[in-house]
PDB file of C-alpha atoms and ligand atoms in Angstrom:
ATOM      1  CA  UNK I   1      97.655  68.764  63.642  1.00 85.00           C
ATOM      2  CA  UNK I   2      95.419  71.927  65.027  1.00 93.00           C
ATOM      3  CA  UNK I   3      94.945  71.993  68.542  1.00 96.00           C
ATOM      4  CA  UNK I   4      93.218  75.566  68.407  1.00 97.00           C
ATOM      5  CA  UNK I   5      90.850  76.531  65.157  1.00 97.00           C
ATOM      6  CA  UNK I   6      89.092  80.108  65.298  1.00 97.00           C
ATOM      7  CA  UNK I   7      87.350  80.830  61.844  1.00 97.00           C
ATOM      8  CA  UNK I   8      86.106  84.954  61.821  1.00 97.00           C
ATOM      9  CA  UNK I   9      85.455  85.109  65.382  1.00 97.00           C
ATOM     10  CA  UNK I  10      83.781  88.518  66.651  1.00 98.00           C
ATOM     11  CA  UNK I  11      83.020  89.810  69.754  1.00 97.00           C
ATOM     12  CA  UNK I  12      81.490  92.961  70.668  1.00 97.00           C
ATOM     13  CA  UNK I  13      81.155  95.203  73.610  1.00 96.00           C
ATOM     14  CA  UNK I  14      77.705  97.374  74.003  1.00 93.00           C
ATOM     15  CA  UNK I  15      78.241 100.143  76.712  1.00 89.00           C
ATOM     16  CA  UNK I  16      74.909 102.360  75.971  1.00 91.00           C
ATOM     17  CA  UNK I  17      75.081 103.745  72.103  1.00 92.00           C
ATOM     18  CA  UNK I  18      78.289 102.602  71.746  1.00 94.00           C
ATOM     19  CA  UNK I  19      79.966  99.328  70.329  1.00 94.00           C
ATOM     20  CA  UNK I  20      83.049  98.712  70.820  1.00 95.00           C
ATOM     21  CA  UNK I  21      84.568  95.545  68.169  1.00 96.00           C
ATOM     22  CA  UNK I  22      87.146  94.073  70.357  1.00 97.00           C
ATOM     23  CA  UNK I  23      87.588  91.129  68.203  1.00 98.00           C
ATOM     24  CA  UNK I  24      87.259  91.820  64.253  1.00 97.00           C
ATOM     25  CA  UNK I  25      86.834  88.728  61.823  1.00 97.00           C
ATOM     26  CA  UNK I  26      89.547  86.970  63.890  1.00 96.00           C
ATOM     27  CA  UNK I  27      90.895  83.647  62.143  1.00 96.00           C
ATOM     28  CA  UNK I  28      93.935  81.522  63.613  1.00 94.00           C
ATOM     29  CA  UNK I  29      95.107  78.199  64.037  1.00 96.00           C
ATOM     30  CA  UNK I  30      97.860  77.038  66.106  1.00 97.00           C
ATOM     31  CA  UNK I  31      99.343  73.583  65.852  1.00 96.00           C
ATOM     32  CA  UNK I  32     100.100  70.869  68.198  1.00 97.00           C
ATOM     33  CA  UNK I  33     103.588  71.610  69.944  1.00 97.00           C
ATOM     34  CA  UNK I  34     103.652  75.264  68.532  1.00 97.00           C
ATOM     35  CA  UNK I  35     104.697  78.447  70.661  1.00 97.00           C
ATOM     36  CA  UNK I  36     102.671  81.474  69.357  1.00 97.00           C
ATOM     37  CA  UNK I  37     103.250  84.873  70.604  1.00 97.00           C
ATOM     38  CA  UNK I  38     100.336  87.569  70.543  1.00 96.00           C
ATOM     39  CA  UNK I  39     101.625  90.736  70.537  1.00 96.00           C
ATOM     40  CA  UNK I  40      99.890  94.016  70.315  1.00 95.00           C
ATOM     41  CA  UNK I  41      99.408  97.471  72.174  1.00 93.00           C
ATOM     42  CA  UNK I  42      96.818  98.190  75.184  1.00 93.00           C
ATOM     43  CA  UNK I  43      93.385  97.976  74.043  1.00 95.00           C
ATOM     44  CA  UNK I  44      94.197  96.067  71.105  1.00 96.00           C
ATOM     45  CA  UNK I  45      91.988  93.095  72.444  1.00 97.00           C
ATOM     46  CA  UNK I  46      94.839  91.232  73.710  1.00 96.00           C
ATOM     47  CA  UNK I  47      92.432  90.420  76.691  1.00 94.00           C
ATOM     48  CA  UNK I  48      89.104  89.723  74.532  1.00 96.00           C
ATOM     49  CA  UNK I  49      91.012  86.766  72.459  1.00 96.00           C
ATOM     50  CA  UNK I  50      92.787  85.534  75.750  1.00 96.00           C
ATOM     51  CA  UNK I  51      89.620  85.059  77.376  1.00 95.00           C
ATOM     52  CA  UNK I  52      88.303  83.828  73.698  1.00 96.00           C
ATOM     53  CA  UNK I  53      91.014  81.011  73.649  1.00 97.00           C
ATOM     54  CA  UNK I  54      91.066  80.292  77.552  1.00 96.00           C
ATOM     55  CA  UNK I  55      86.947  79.344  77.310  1.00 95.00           C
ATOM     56  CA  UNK I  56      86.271  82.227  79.944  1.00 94.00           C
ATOM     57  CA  UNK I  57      84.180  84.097  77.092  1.00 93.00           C
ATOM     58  CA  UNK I  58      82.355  83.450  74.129  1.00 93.00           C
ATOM     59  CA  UNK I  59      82.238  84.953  70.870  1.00 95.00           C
ATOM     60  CA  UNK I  60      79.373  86.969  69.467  1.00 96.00           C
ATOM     61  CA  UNK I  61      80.112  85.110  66.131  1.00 96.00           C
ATOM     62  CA  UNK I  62      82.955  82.531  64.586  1.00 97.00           C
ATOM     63  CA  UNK I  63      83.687  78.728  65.382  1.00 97.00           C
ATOM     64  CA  UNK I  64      86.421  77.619  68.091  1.00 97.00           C
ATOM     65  CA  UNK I  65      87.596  74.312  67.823  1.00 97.00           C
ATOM     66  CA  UNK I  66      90.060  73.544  70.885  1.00 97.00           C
ATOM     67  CA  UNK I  67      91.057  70.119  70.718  1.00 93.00           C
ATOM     68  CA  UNK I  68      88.348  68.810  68.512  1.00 92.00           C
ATOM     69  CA  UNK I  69      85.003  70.258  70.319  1.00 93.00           C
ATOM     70  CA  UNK I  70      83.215  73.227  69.150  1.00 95.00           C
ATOM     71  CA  UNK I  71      83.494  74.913  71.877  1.00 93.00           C
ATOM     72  CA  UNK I  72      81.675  78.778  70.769  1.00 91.00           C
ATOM     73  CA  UNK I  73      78.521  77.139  70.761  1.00 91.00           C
ATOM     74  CA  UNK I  74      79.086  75.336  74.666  1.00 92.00           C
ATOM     75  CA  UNK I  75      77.324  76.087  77.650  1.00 92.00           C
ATOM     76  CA  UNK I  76      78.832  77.596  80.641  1.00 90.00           C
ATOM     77  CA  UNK I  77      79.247  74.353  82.384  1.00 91.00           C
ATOM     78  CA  UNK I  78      80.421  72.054  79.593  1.00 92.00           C
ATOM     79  CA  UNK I  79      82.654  75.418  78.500  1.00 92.00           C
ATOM     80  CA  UNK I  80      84.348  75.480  82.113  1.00 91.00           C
ATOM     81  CA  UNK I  81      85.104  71.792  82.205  1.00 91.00           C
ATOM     82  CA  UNK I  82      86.823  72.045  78.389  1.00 93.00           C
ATOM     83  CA  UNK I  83      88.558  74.879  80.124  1.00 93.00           C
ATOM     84  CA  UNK I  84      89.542  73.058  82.752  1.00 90.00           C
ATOM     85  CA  UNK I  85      91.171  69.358  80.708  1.00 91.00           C
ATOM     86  CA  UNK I  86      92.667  72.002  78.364  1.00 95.00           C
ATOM     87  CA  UNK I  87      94.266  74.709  78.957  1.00 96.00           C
ATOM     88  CA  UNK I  88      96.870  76.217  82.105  1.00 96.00           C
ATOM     89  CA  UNK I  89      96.797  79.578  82.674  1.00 97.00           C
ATOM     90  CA  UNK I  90      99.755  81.577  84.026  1.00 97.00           C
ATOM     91  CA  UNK I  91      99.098  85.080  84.944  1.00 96.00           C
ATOM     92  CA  UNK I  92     101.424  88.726  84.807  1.00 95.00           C
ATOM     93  CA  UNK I  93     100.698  88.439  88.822  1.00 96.00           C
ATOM     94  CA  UNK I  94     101.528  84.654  89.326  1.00 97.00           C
ATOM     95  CA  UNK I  95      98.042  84.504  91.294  1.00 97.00           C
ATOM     96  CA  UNK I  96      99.324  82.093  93.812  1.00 98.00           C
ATOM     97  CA  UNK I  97      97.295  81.421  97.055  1.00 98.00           C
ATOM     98  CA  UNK I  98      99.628  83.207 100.241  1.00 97.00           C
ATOM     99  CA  UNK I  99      98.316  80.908 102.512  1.00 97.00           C
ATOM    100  CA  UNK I 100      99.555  77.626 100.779  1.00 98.00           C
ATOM    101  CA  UNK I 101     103.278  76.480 100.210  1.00 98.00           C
ATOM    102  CA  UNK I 102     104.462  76.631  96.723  1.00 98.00           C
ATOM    103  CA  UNK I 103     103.850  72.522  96.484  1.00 98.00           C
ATOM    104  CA  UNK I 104     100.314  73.083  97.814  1.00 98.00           C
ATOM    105  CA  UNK I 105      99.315  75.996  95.548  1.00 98.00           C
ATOM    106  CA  UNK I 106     100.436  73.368  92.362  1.00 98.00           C
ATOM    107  CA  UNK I 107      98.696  70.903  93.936  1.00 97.00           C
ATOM    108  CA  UNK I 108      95.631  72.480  93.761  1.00 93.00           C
ATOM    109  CA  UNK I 109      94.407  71.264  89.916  1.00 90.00           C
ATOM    110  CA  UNK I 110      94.850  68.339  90.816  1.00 92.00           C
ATOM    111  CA  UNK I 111      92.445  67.999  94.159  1.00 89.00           C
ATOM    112  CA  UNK I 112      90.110  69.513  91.339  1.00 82.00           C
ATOM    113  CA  UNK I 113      90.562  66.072  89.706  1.00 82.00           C
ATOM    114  CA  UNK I 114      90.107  64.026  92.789  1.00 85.00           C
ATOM    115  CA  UNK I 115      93.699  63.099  93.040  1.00 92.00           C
ATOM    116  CA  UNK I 116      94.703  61.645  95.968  1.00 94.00           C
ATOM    117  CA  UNK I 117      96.667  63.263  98.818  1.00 95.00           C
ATOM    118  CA  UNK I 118     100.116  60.811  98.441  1.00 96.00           C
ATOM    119  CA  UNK I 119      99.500  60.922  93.859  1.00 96.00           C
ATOM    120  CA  UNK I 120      98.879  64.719  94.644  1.00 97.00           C
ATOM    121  CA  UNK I 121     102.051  65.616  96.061  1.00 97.00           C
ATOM    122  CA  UNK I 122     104.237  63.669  93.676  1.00 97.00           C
ATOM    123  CA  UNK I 123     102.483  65.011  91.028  1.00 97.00           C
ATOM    124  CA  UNK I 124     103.206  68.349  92.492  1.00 98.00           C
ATOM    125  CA  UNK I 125     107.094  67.935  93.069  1.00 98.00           C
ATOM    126  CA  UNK I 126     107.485  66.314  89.673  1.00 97.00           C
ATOM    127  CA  UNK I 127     106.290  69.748  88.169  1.00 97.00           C
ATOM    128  CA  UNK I 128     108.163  71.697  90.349  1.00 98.00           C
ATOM    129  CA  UNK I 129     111.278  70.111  89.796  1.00 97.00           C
ATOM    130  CA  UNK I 130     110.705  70.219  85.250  1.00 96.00           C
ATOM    131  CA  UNK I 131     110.683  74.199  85.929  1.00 97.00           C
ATOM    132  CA  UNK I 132     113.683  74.601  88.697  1.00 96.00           C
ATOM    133  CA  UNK I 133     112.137  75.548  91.770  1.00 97.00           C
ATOM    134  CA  UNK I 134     111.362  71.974  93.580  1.00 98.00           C
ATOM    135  CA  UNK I 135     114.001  73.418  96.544  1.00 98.00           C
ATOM    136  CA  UNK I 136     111.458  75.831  97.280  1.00 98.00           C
ATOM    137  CA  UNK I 137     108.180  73.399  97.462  1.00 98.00           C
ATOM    138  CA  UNK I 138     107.274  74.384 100.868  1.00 98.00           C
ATOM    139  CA  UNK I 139     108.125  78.035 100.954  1.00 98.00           C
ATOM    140  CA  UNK I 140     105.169  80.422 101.348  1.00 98.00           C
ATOM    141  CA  UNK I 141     105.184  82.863  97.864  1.00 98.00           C
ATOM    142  CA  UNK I 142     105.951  85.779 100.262  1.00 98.00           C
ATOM    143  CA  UNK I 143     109.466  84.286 100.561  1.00 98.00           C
ATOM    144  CA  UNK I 144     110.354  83.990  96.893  1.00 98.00           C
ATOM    145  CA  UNK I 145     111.437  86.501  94.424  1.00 98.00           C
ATOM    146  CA  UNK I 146     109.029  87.058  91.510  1.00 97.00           C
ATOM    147  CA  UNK I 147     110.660  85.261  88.678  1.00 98.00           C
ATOM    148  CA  UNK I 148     110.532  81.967  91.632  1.00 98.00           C
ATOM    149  CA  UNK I 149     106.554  82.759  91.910  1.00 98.00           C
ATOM    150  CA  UNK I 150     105.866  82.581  88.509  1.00 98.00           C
ATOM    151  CA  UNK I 151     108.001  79.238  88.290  1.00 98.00           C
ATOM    152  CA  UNK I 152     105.514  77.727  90.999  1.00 98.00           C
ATOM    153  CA  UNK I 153     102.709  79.294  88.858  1.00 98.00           C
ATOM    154  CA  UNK I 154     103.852  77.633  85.715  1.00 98.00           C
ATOM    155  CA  UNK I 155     104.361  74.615  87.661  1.00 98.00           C
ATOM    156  CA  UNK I 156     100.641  74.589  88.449  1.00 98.00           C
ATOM    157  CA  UNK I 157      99.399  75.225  85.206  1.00 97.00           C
ATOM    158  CA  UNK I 158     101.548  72.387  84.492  1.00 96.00           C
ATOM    159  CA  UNK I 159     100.435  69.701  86.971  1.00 95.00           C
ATOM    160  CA  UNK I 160      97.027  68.888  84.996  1.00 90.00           C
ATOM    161  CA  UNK I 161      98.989  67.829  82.190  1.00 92.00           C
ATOM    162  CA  UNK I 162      96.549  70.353  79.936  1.00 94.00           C
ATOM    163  CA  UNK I 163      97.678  70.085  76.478  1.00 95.00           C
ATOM    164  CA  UNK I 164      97.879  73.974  76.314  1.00 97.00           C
ATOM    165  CA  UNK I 165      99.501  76.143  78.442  1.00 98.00           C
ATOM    166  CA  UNK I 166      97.968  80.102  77.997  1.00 98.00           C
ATOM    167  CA  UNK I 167     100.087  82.989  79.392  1.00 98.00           C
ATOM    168  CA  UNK I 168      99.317  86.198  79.613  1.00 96.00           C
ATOM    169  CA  UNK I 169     101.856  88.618  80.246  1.00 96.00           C
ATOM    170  CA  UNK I 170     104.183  86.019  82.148  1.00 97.00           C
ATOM    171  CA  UNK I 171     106.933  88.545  82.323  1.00 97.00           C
ATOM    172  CA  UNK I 172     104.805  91.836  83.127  1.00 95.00           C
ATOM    173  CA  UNK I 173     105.781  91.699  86.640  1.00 95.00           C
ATOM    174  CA  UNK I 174     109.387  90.473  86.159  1.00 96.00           C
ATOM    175  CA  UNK I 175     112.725  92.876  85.601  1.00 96.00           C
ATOM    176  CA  UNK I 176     114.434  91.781  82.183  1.00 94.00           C
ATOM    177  CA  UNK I 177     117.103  89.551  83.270  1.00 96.00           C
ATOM    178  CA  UNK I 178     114.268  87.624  85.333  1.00 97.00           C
ATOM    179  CA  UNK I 179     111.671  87.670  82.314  1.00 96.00           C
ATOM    180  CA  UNK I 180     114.332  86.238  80.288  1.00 95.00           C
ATOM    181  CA  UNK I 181     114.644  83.363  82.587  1.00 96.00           C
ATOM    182  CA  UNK I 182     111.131  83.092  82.280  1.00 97.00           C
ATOM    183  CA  UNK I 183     111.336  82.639  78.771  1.00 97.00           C
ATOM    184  CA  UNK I 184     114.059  80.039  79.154  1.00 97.00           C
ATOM    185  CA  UNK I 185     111.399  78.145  80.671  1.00 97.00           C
ATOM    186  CA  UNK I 186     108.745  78.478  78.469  1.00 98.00           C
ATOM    187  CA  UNK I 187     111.196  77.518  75.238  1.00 97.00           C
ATOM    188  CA  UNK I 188     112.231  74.786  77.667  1.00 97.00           C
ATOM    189  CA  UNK I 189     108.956  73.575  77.899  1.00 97.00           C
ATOM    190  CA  UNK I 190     107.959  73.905  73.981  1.00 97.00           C
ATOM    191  CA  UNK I 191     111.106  72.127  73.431  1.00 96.00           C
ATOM    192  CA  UNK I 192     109.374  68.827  75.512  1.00 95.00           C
ATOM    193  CA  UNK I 193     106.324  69.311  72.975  1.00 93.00           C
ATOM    194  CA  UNK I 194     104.053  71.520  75.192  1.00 96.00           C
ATOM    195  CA  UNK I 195     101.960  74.131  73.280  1.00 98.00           C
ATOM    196  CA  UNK I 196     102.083  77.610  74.577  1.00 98.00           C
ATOM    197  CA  UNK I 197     100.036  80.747  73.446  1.00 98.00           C
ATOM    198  CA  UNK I 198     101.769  84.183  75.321  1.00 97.00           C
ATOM    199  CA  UNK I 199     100.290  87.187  74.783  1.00 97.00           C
ATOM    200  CA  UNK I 200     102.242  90.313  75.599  1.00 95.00           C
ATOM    201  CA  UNK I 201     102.489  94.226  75.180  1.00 92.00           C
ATOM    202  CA  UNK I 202     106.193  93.601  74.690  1.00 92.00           C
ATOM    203  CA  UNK I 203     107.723  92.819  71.707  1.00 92.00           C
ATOM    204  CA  UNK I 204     111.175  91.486  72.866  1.00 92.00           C
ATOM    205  CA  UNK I 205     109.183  89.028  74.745  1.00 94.00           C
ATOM    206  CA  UNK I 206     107.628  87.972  71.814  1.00 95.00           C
ATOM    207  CA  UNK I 207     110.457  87.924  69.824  1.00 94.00           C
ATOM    208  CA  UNK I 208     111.265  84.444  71.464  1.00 94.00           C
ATOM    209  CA  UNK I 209     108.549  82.730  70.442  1.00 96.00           C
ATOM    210  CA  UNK I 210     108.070  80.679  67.071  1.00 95.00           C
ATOM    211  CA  UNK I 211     105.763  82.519  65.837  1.00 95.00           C
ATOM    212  CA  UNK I 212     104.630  86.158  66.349  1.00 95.00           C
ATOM    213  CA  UNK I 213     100.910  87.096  65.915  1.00 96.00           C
ATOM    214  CA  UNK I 214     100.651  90.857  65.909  1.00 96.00           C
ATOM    215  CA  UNK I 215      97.049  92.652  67.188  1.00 96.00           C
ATOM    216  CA  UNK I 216      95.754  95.619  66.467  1.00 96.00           C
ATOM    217  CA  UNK I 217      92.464  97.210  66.579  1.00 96.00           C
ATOM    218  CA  UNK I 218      90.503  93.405  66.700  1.00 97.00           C
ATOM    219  CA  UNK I 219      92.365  92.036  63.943  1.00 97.00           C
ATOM    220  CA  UNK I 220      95.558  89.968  63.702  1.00 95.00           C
ATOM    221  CA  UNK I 221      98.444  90.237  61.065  1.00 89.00           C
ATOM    222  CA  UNK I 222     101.037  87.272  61.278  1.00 81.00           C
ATOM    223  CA  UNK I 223     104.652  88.354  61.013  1.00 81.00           C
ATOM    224  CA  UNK I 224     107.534  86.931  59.371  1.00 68.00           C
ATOM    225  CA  UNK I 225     110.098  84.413  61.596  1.00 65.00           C
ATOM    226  CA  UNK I 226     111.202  85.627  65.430  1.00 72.00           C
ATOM    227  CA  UNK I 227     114.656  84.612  66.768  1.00 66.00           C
ATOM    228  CA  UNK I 228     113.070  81.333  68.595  1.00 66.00           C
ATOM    229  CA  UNK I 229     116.495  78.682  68.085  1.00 56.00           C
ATOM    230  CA  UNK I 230     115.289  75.509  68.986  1.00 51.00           C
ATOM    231  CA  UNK I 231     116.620  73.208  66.582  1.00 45.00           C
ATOM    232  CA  UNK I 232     113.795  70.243  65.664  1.00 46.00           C
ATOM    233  CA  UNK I 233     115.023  67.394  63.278  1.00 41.00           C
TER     234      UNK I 233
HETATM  235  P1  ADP Z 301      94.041  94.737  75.548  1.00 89.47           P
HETATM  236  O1  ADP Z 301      94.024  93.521  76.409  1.00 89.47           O
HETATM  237  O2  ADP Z 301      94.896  94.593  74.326  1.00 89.47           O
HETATM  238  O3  ADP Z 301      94.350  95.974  76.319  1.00 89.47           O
HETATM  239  P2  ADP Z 301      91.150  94.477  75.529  1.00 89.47           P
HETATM  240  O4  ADP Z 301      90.772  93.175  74.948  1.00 89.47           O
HETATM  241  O5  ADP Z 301      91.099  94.629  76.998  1.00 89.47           O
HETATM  242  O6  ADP Z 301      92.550  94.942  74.939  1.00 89.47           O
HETATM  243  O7  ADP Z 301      90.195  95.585  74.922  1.00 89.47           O
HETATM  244  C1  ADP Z 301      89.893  95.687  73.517  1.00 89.47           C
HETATM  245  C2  ADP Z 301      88.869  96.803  73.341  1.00 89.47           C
HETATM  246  O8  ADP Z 301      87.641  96.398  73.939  1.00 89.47           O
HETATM  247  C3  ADP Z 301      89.253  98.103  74.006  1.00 89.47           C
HETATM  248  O9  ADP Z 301      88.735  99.160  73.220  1.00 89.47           O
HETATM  249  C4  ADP Z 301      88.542  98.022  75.353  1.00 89.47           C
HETATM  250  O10 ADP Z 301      88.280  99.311  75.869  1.00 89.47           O
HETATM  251  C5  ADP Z 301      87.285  97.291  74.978  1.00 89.47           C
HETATM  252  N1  ADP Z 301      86.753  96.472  76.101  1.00 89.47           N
HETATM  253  C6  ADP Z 301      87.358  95.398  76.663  1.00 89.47           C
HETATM  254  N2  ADP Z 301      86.592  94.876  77.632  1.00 89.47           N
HETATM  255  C7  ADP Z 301      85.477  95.631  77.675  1.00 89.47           C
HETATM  256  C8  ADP Z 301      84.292  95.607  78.457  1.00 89.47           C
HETATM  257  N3  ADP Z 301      84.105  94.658  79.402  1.00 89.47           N
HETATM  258  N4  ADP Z 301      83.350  96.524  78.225  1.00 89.47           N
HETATM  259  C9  ADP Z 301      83.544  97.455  77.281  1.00 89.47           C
HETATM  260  N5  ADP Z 301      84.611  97.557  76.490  1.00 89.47           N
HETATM  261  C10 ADP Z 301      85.578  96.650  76.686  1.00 89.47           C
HETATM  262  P1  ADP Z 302      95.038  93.925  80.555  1.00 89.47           P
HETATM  263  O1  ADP Z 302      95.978  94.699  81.403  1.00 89.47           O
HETATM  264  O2  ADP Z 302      95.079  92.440  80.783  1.00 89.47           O
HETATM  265  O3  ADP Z 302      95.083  94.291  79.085  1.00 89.47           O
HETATM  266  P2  ADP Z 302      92.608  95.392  80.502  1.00 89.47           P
HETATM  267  O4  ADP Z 302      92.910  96.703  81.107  1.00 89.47           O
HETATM  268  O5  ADP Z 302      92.529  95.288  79.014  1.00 89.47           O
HETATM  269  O6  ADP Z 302      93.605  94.320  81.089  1.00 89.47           O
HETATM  270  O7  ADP Z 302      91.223  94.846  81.044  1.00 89.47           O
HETATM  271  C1  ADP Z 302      91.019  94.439  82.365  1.00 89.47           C
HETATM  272  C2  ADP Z 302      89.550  94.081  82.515  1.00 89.47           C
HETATM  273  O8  ADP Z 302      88.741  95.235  82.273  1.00 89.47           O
HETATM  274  C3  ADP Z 302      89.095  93.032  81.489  1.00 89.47           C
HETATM  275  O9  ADP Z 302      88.213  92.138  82.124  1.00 89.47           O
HETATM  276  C4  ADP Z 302      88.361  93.830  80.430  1.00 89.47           C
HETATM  277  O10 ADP Z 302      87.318  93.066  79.836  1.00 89.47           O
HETATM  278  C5  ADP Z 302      87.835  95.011  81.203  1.00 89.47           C
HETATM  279  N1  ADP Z 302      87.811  96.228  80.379  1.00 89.47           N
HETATM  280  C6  ADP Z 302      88.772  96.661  79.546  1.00 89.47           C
HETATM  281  N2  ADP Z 302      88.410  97.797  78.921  1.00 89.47           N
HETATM  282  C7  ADP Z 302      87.176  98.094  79.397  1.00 89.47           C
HETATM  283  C8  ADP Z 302      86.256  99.144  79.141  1.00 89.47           C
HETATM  284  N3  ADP Z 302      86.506 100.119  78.270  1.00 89.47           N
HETATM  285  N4  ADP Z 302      85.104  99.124  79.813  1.00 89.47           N
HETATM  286  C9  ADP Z 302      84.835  98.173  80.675  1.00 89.47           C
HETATM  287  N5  ADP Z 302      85.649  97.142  80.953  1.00 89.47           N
HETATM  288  C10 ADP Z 302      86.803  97.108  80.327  1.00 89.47           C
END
């Protein structure tokens, strides 16, 4: 079942006589419990079809279908609140809030949704504690390491219960040993039927995906099998 359909989607930057086609005739579909890896080089419009498939942009042409709604022909409002019931984003720089504790900055989705305060918090530690870092719920992120931020940030992304989770160069940050742990959790999580887009510079990374979408110049080539060893029966 299709949880994402794009069908020849451009888009086009205009800086004075220039144009610049980030996203060529892009078609893709990615299934319900997949874990697709976008991989391509800088300035391959990596960013352009993240912010395609996250509903922060629109096309210039092409359908989207995310979860049954035609979403390329939305308006900003109706787009952000798709965005919103849909899709988790976790970011290269974790983008956590210094301020909050790690249990408050995952909580945050969810006051979005008018959760309340007691519902909120258990919420919170239940997503904490599917990606290993519940001991740490009310540590501020300037006393974890990196690879424990991005656990609370994937925690967030998880705590709406979005049916896709979108992340964009989770491991950018990260030394290898700690991106691999990363990765653990992201196979860990497509293993419990969550569907995950990652788009990445680095093809290692992508390697542990299911699939492997390669970029370049606008337009996407698929490539045959990565080393992703989840066994499904
Ligand atoms: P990547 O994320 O792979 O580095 P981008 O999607 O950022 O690629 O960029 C794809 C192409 O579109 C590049 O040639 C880039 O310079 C251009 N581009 C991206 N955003 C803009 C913008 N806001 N204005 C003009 N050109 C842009
Ligand atoms: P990333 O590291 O995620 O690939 P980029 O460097 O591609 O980030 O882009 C960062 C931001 O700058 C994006 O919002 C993108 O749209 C914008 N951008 C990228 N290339 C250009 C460009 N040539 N002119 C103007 N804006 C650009």
């Amino acid at each position: 079942e299709a949880i994402i359909h794009m069908r020849d989607l451009v888009k086009q930057y205009k800086m004075g006589d220039n144009v610049v086609t980030a996203l060529d005739h892009v078609t893709f579909t990615v299934e319900k419990g997949d874990f697709v890896a976008i991989v391509g080089p800088s300035g391959s419009g990596k960013s352009t079809l993240m912010n395609m498939i996250g509903c922060l942009d629109k096309p210039d042409q092409g359908e989207y279908i995310l979860e049954g709604h035609t979403v390329n022909t939305l308006k900003d409002v109706q787009l952000a609140k798709i965005r919103n019931e849909n899709i988790g984003f976790i970011f290269q720089n974790f983008n956590l809030l210094g301020r909050l504790t790690a249990v408050e900055n995952v909580e945050l989705p969810l006051i979005y949704r008018g959760m309340k305060a007691k519902e909120r918090r258990e919420c919170a530690l239940r997503s904490l504690e599917q990606v290993g870092i519940v001991d740490r719920a009310n540590h501020y992120p300037n006393q974890l390491s990196g690879g424990q931020q991005q656990r609370v940030a994937i925690a967030r992304a998880l705590a709406g219960t979005p049916p896709i989770l979108l992340a964009d160069e989770p491991t950018g940050a990260l030394d290898s040993k700690t991106s691999q742990e990363i990765m653990d959790v992201l196979i860990q999580l497509n293993n419990e039927d969550h569907t995950i887009i990652l788009i990445t510079h680095d093809r290692d990374v992508a390697q542990k995906a299911k699939r492997m979408i390669m970029i370049s110049d606008g337009r996407l080539t698929e490539t045959e099998g990565t080393q992703h060893e989840s066994v499904h029966i």
